[in-house]
CSV table of C-alpha atoms in Angstrom, one decimal:
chain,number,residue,atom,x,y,z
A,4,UNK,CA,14.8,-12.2,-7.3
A,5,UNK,CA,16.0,-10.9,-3.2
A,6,UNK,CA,14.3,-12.5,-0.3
A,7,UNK,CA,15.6,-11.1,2.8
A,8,UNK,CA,14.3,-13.2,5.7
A,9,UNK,CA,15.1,-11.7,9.2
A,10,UNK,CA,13.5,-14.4,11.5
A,11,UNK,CA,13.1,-13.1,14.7
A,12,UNK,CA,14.8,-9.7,14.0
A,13,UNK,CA,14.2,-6.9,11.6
A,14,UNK,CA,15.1,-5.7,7.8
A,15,UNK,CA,16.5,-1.9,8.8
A,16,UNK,CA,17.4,0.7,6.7
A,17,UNK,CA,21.5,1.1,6.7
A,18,UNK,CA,21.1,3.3,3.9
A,19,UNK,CA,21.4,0.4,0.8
A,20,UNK,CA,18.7,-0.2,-1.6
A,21,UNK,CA,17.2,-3.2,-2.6
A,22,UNK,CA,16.6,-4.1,-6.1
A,23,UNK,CA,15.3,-7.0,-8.1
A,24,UNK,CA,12.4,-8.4,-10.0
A,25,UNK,CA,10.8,-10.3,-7.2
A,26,UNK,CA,11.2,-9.2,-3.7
A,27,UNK,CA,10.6,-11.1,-1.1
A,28,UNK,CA,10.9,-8.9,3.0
A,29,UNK,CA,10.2,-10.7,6.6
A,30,UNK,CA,11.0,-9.8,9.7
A,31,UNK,CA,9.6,-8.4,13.2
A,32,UNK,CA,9.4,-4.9,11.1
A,33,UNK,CA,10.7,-3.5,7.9
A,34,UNK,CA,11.9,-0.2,8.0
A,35,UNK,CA,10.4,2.5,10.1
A,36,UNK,CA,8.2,5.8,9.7
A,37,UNK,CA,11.7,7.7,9.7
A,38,UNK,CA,14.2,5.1,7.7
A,39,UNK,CA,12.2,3.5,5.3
A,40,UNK,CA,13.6,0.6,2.9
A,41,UNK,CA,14.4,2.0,-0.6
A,42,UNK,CA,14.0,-1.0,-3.4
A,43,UNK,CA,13.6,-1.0,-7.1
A,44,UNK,CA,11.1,-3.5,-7.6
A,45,UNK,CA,10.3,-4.3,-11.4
A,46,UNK,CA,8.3,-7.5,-10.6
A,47,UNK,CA,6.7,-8.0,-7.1
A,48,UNK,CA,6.5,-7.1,-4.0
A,49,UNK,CA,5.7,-9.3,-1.0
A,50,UNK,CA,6.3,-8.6,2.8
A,51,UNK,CA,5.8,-10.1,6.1
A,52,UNK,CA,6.0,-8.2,9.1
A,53,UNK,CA,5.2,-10.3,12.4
A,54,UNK,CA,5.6,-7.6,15.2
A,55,UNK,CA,5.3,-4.1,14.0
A,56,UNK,CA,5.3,-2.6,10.9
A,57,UNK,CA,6.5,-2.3,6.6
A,58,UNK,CA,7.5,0.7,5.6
A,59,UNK,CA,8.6,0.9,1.9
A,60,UNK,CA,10.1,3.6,-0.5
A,61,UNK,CA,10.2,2.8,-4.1
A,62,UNK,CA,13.1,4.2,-6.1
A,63,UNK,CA,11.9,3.7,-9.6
A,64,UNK,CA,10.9,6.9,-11.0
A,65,UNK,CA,7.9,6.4,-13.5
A,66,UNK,CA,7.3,2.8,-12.9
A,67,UNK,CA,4.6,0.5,-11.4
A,68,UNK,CA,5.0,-1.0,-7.9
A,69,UNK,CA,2.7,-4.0,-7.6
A,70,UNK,CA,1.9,-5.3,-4.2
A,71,UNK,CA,1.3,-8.8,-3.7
A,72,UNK,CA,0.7,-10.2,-0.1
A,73,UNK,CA,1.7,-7.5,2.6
A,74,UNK,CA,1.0,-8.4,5.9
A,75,UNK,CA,2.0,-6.6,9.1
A,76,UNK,CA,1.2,-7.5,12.6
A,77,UNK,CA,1.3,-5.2,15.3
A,78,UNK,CA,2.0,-2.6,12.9
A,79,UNK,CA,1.4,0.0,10.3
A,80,UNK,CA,1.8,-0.7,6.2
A,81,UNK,CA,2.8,2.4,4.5
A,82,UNK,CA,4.3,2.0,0.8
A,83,UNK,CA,4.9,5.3,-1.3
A,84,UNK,CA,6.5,5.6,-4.7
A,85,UNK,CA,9.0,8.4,-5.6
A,86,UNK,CA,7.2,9.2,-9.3
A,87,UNK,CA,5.0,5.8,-10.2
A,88,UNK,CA,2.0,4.1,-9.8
A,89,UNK,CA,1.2,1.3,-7.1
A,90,UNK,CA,-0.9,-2.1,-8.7
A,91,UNK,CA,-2.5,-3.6,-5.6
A,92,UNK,CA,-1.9,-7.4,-6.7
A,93,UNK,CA,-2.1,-9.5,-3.4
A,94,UNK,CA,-4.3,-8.8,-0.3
A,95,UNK,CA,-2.2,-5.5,1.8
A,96,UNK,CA,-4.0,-6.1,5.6
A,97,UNK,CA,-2.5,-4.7,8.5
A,98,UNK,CA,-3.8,-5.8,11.9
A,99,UNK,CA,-3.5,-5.4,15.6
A,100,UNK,CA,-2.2,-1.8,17.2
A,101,UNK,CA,-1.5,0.5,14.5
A,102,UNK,CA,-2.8,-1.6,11.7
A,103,UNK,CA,-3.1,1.7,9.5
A,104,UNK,CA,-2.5,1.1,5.8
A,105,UNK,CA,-1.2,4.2,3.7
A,106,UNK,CA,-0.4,3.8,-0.2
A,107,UNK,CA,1.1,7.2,-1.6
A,108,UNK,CA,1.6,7.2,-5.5
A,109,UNK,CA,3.4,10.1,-5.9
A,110,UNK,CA,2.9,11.3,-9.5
A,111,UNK,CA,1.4,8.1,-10.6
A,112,UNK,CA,-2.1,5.9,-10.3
A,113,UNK,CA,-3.3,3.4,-7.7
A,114,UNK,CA,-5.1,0.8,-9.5
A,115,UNK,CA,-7.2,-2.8,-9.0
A,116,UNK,CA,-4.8,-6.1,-9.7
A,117,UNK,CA,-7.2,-8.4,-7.9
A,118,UNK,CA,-6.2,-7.5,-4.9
A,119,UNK,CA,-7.4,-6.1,-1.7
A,120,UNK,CA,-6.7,-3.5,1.1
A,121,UNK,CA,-7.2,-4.0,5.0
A,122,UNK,CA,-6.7,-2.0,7.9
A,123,UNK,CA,-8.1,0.1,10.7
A,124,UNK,CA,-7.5,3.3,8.9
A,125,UNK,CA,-7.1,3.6,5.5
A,126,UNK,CA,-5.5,6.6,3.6
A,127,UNK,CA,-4.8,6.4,-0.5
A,128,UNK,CA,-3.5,8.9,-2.1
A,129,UNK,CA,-2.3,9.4,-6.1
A,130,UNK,CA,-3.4,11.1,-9.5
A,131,UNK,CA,-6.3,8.6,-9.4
A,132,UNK,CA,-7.6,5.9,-7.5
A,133,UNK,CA,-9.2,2.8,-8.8
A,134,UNK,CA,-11.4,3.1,-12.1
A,135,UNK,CA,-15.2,2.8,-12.7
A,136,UNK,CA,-14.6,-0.4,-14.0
A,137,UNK,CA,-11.8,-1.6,-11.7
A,138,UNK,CA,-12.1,-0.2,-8.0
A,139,UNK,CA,-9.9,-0.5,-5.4
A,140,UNK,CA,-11.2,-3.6,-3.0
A,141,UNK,CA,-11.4,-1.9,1.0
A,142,UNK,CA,-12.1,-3.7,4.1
A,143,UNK,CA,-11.8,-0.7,6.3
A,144,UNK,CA,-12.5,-0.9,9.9
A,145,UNK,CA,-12.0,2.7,11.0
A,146,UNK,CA,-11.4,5.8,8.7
A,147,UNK,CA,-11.2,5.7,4.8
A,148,UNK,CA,-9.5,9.0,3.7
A,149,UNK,CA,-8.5,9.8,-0.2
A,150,UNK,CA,-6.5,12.1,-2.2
A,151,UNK,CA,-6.9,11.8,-6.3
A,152,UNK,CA,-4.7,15.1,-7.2
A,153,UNK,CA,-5.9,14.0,-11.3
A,154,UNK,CA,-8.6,12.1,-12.0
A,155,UNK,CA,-11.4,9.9,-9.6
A,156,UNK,CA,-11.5,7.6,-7.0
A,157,UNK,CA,-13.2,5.0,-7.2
A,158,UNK,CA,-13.8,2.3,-4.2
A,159,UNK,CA,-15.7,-1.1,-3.3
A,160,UNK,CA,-15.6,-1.9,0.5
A,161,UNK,CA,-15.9,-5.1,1.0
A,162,UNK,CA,-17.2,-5.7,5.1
A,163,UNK,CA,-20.5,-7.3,4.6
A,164,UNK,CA,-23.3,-5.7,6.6
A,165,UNK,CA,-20.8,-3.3,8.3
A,166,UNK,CA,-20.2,0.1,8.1
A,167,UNK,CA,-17.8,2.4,6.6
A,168,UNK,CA,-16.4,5.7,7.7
A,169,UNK,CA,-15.2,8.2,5.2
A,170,UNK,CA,-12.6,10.7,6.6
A,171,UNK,CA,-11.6,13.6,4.0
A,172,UNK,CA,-12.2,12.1,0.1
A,173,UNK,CA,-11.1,14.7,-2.1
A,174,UNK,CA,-11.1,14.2,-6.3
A,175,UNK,CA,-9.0,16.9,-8.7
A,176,UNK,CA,-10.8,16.3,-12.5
A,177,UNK,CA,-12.9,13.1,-11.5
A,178,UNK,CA,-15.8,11.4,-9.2
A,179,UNK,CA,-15.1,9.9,-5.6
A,180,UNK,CA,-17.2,6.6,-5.9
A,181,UNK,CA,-17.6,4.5,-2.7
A,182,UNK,CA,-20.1,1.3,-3.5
């Protein structure tokens, strides 16, 4: 297991990657939009950003990222995998300015691990997203976009009562579901 704990500074990218079963990121940001942090995760990831934003790269080519609690203040969370899927474990919510969430699965699947997705806008994109029997868990409060290059996409927003805005939702050999 690698907990980096950065408290009151941030987890940059010097060009190192982290690897380990569990791992464990805090810090005022992790990473940025142009220097993400690289890790091999093969258990789970959890991060903690308290005044910007997490921006992850996972390494390992044909395996499962699972998210568990991702939180990011201030700040965008944007998590892409190099050729794997991304399990969405723990609740991913991104608040405040910028509070965007983006999960590319770059060859692979987005699917349901009890978990849930929050942010202003919302983009998901991977051969398929969510099942009919296990969607992906929203609670978006401005745009929901989607991308399922091979199969469906399948979504259950969760705002009681509220509304939900659906930017461009596009499904290659399957449905786009929103409930």
């Amino acid at each position: 297991n690698v907990t980096l704990a950065a408290t009151g500074g941030n987890i940059t990218d010097g060009g190192g990657n982290v690897l380990g079963t569990d791992v464990t990121l805090s810090g005022n940001l992790i990473g940025t939009s142009a220097a993400r942090i690289d890790t091999q995760v093969s258990g789970v990831l959890t991060t903690t950003s308290s005044a910007g934003g997490t921006y992850i790269q996972e390494l390992a080519a044909g395996g499962s990222l699972t998210l568990g609690a991702m939180t990011a203040t201030g700040g965008a969370i944007d998590v892409a995998t190099a050729a794997g899927n991304i399990a969405v474990n723990g609740a991913v919510s991104a608040t405040g300015a910028g509070g965007n969430v983006t999960l590319a699965a770059t060859g692979g699947n987005i699917t349901d691990g009890g978990g849930n997705v929050l942010g202003t806008d919302v983009t998901l994109s991977g051969n398929l997203i969510g099942t009919s029997a296990a969607r992906i868990d929203t609670q978006v409060s401005g745009v929901l976009t989607t991308t399922s290059s091979a199969g469906g996409t399948y979504i259950q927003e969760l705002a009681a009562g509220g509304s939900l805005t659906l930017g461009a939702m596009t499904a290659t050999g399957g449905a786009v579901d929103v409930a």
